[in-house]
Structures are given as structure tokens and as C-alpha cells.
Amino acid sequence: MLLGRPILHLGRICSPSRSLRSSLQVMAHEQNNWKPPSRLTAEPVLKVYNTLTRTKNEFIPRDGRRIKWYNCGPTVYDAAHMGHARNYVTQDILRRIMSDYFGYDIHFVMNITDIDDKIILRARQAYLVNKFRSESTSLTQGLLDEVRSSWDSYVRSKVSKGLPSEEVPPFGSEWQVWSKLSIKAADPAWKNEALKRDEKFDMHFAAASRAYAAIQAANDNLKSGQTDAQSAQRLVDDSADVLALFLDEKNGTSVTDPSLSRSLARFWEAKFFDDMARLRVQGPDTLTRVTEYVPEIAAFVERIVRNGYAYEVAGSVYFDTNKFDSRTNHTYAKLEPWSKGNKELLEEGEGALANTTGRRSAADFALWKASKPGEPSWPSPWGQGRPGWHIECSVMASAILGDNMDIHSGGIDLAFPHHDNEMAQAEAYHECDAWVNYFLHTGHLHIEGLKMSKSLKNFITIDEILGKHSARQLRLAFLTQLWNSKMDFSESLMTGEVKSIETTMNNFFTVVKALISQVRAEDAVPDGKHRYHDPERALTDALYQAQDRFREALCDSFDTPSAVNVLRDLVSRTNVYINSHANELDVGVVEVIARWVGSMLRMFGLGEGDPSDLGWGQPSQDGSTLLNREEVVMPYLRVLSSFRDGVRQLAISKGDGAAKEILALCDKLRDSDLVPLGVALDDQEDGKALVKLVDPAELIRAREEKRAQGEAKAAKKAAAQELERQKKLQKLERGSIPPDQMFKPPNAPEGVYGSWDDQGLPVTDGEGKELSKNHTKKVQKEWTQQRKLHEEYLACKKEAR
């Protein structure tokens, strides 16, 4: 084809088509030059506090927007407590921010430690105590002696750890000195010193005290002949803590049933996930259990041995920390190098059943433990045994995520030795220098200023705390604190800041939904005027600024306290706009703000119900949603509200004798009749009420609080009036004395004055000396005041007649 020439097509001569001519014309002209816009504001970069550097580092995923994330799961041997809530809810919030706000694709892996020294001991001891209890069919001297022996042993092995050396009871004298120790323990200063020596002293002393009282009571029962099974079992139950250690030392090796540990772990794992669901914590994408990975663990340990970083001693395998640390591409204890020689932490990391004989260094830790009698076991190249604690996470995380992960998270109490050992094992296995890129550790939790710990038995279970506060309230409490800082959980936090935030948001969303519903119900015909003026423009700018500050806060290592404050400030600003522009309100601007605020709260995991609903939703007792309730009830409520509006306006405009009663009926409808139905009517300046649907319990609570405040105010006013009346009576009582008698006995002490003038003013003192000028002025002033009081007194007396 030649440009501009006719085209030969199927034997015919054709002119160029219209589309071709158009293309030719476009080719004849050059495209206008386009310049990319200049960026006015740089987008903030996400930085996270990385425990590996103890500073905030820019977050850089290795693989585009995909994040590999491993989170340390629980050791399941008891009820989940507030420390678990702090850790797992906080990690859930961070995960939601990363996925739902920043848009990362996350593979979230979590483990369950279902075989561990704590699980073995708890299952074994519970079995032995229950067996001992079932065999105690009557209260005998032999039973009493055995419980007493366990108590003596417990005091020597546990309680004595917190006692000063000079107060440790000599062997065999524990029972005799206990009453003196009990008196000392009542002294806070003495107990604080004991807790410094052993942080578990309070727990041990409390257990010994319970058993001591139980033994005394059982001894009295035995003397009185009360030897039934119930008395025997009450002694065992109250002495369970001291019996558990005693029976385990005596008979622990005889317990060989591995199902005991498995059933205990299964039970508490189910309870844990029930609690997490109630706290709105998302489940992991991949869940791993130690007992499901034992063959992989044995193979993993074998390779570490082959790589030269571990050695075998009597069927156990230990990690050689010095050998690892000596290599140029490896460093041991990256997270807490200062804790390398911390004997207490190292021993705690090895577990209560550890056998450290044969280790080359006190810092070396078990990768594989030779099982002793009474412990579950699996086959391995080194004989029957079980995994060490730290190895499990290295193996399971590597099996799922490979030789490197973006994020590893857990509680700060796991940093050393657990997480440091995890990294050392994995890096020894993979022969890499960085197995984890970012370590995120949540801060400690204190309850009312005191450290909380399951091992100290001073913990509050999640079930207990959810009986007092909702999941939303607990999540709000954690959001108000920096995720990596120590948190002090207190009732003042829950009843103060948390309640304030929840109430503010609930009220805001309720008002906005009512305004939107009102506008739609009125179905107003457009008047040809827009409502987007300077106030609306300023409010929209406030939204833009809030969105910027919200992103800046979350980019600053997930600063949720600042982010929540941004939302609160925007809501406050919007409320001011609503209250000051009642008649010229642009509901569209308000709705946009409310939807953004609600979506951010839902992003934090605070939402209930349909995610598309405006706001953050409300939990329903009967399973229905607020949306359905509005659709069904609102038309009827509007008719009722309209009736009330008309009655009010009629009463106000007529001003006859019925007005007061009609207004009272309107108030009764608002304050009494509609409250149990969950309907709130807010009177507006234009004479129309804003109809709101609110939780009936919340309305009743608000009404009772208002009534209580009114009663308190009335009582205060009445008290003030009574005080004023008493003052007036006292004043009148003082005025009953005529001024010419006030300086004479008996109204003045005998002998103070010697003579008086005609008005009763003193002239001389009791010795006949003339009064000084100052004294004379003073009594004249008092006389004048008394005359005024006396005149008031006489006037009141006259009125009373």
C-alpha cells in the first residue's frame, strides 16, 4: 500500500477508509508534551522498632509486597492470661495494620508448644495428686504424716529461697517456726526483701500457708473422730501445691503414659484459641505443633551436628555456643549480648527437667534431650529422647518459610535465651548470617503496677477479664499504649481513657447515622443550592490532614496511641461542625469522615457486624444487626417522632394552661417510654428531634447516671440551703441579745468590765481603769454590729407573729 493512493481490494479500486484517514491525520501531528506532576508532599516511609538494632529501621521486604512472618505461640499447659492477651492482640493489631492498611501480602505462621518441661510436669503432677486423692478414702494419721512431710520438704526447698540465711529453719524445725515467719510475712518491708531474694516467694509462702492451715484443721478433725473421705480429700485439695512436688519426686518416674501430656496440651490449646476468637484475634495462616514435627527436628539437629556446631552427651545434644560465636559469619546472642552469662535466664530456658551434666559451657543449650523415666520420648540417632525448647521454632519456621523471614515476633521476655537461641540454631543449620530481618517484641504487662506471670500465679485469665470488659475495650486499651513499651493495665485506664474513646465514637456514629437517615427520610427536593462552602472546605481539609497524620503515626513504628488521637481529634472537629451548622449541614462531608474513621477503627480489629455499615458496629445480644433493626423500626419511629414534634410546637405556640402538661408528656415519651426500646430523641434548634437508635442498656445507664447527677445536685443544693439556714439561725440567735446588754454579765465574763455608759458600752475594765482608745473603738464596732443583728432579730420575730 502507498500512502494517499487508492487501494486495490478484491479486484476493485477503493478509496482509503474513514478510520485509516483518521489514523493518517493523527500521524501527521505530534502528541503534546506531557510533564509528570511535581510531588508536593513526600509519602512517609514505614519504619519499625527492630530489637536486632534497638532502633527504628526502614521496613524493606525481601520479596516485593510479600511478607514472611513467624510468631511464637503459647506453651499450652494452663489458662491463657492477660499477658497472652497483651502479646497476641498486639501482634494481631500489627498484622492488621500491615495487611489491611499498608497492603502487604502476609504469610503468618504460628506454633503451638505442645511438648515441654512445663507440660510434662503439670500433667504428671496433676495425675499423681488426683491418684493420691482418689486413694485417700479416710482421714488417717498416716495420711496426715505424709502431707506434713510434703509440707516440711516444700518449706525447705521453696519458701527458704526467699528467707535470709539466719532465718532459714533448721532441718526438722519448720513446723515450730512457721508462726513466727507468718508474723514477719505480714510486714511489707520484710516481704519485699524476701521477694528480692526470690520473686516467687509470695506464691510459695501462700501455698505453704494454705497447707499449714489444712494440716491443722485435719489434725483437729482426727482428734474429734471426723475421719470421713470428705475430710481427707479436703486436706489433699488444700495441700495440692506442696503435695505435687513431693509426689513427683517420689513417684514421678513411674508415670509413663505419654497421653497425659498430649491430652493436657490439647485441652489448653482449644481453650487458648477460644479465648483468641473472643478477643477478635485472627488465626494464623499456618499453625504448627511440635509433636507433628519431631522427625524434622531430629534431622535438623543432625545437620547442625554435621556442620560442627553441636555435640552429643549421653543421648542429649547440645549447641556449642563458643564454636558458633568463633566463626566470622556468626554471632551468638544478637538480641541481648549482655545476657550471655545470665545464669538464671539460661537455667529457666533449659527447663525444670534439664540435665546439664557434660556440657562444655554453661551457655550451651539442649537441642535434643535424652528422655528420663516418666517423660515422653521419640526415636533419634542418639536414642530415645525429645526436642529441646528452642529448637522447635527454628525447625518449624524453616520448614514453612525457608532460610530467611522478614518478621519474627513474640513477647520481650522471650528475647533471651529463646529467640537468641532460635537464631543461632537456624543460622548454624542454614549456614547463613541473618535468619531474621526484623524482630518485633511486645512489651511487658503489669497489672496495677505489679509484674504479672503465670509462674508466679498472680495472673488474670482472659476468661476473667472478658467478664468485666469487652474485647473491643481490651483492644482499645492496648491501642492506647505503644506496642513495644511496658504497659500498666489498670481499672483507671479502662474506666477513664478507654471508656471515653468508646463513648465518643459510639455517640459520633449514632448522630451521623441519624442525620443521614433523617435526610433520606425527608427526601427533600433539590433547591438549586449547594452546601459546600468555607466551613465544609475547612472540614474536608481537616480530613486530609488527619489522613496524613494517621499515616505518619503508623509509619512511625506503628504508633497507635498517636493514630487513635488523630481519629479522636477529627471526630471532635466534626462534632463542632455538626453542632454549629444544624440547619445548613452538608451531610455528605460528615458521612465521608465517619466512614473513614469507622474503616480505620475496623482496620484495628475493633469492628462488629457488617463491615460495609457506617461506623464500627455494635455487638447484638440476640444475633440481629443494627441495620435490620433500623430498616424495620425507623419508619414507625418517625411517625411517632413527628407526632411528638407537632404536640410540642402546639404547646409552645398556644401557651395556654395545657402547655406545661403537654410538654411534660413529651418529655415522658422521650425520657421514659422510648428509652427501654433503645430510641433516643435529641431536640434540635429547628424544633425537630433527631431520632437515634442506641443500645437500650446504654440509654438506661445514661438516664440513671443523669438522674443520679440530678439527685446529687439537688442534694447538694438542699445541703447548701440547710447550711445557709443554720447560719441564719445562728446569726439570729446572736441577735437576740440587746446591744446594751452584750458587754454585761452573763453575756460577757464576770470582772472583764467595771462600768458602762447609758448604751451599755464599757467605760472601764474590771480594775476600774479607763479603756484604751483602741479597745474603745473595738467595742463600739462590735456594739454597732450587734445593734444591726438585734434589729434583724426583732423584725423576724415580728414577722413570725
Short mmCIF file of C-alpha atoms in Angstrom, two decimals, residues 24 64 150 187 235 251 280 321 382 390 433 459 464 528 540 543 595 619 660 679 699 722 767:
data_model
loop_
_atom_site.label_atom_id
_atom_site.label_comp_id
_atom_site.label_asym_id
_atom_site.label_seq_id
_atom_site.Cartn_x
_atom_site.Cartn_y
_atom_site.Cartn_z
CA LEU A 24 -3.13 9.25 8.95
CA GLY A 64 8.03 -7.25 46.75
CA SER A 150 5.49 -32.89 101.93
CA ASP A 187 5.44 -6.81 107.44
CA LEU A 235 -6.80 -31.90 103.19
CA ASN A 251 6.74 -41.35 92.13
CA ARG A 280 -11.05 -10.99 67.75
CA THR A 321 27.80 -21.52 71.64
CA TRP A 382 21.12 -40.57 69.82
CA HIS A 390 14.35 -23.57 71.45
CA ASP A 433 24.35 -14.82 58.74
CA PHE A 459 -2.27 -13.70 86.66
CA GLU A 464 -11.96 -13.46 83.89
CA GLY A 528 -30.62 24.51 43.42
CA THR A 540 -12.54 18.40 54.26
CA LEU A 543 -9.93 15.11 56.95
CA ARG A 595 -16.90 6.21 57.03
CA PRO A 619 -22.46 -6.33 69.21
CA LYS A 660 -46.97 22.63 80.63
CA VAL A 679 -34.72 5.10 70.99
CA LEU A 699 -29.67 4.61 77.25
CA GLU A 722 -29.75 23.95 105.07
CA GLU A 767 -9.93 47.02 137.81
#
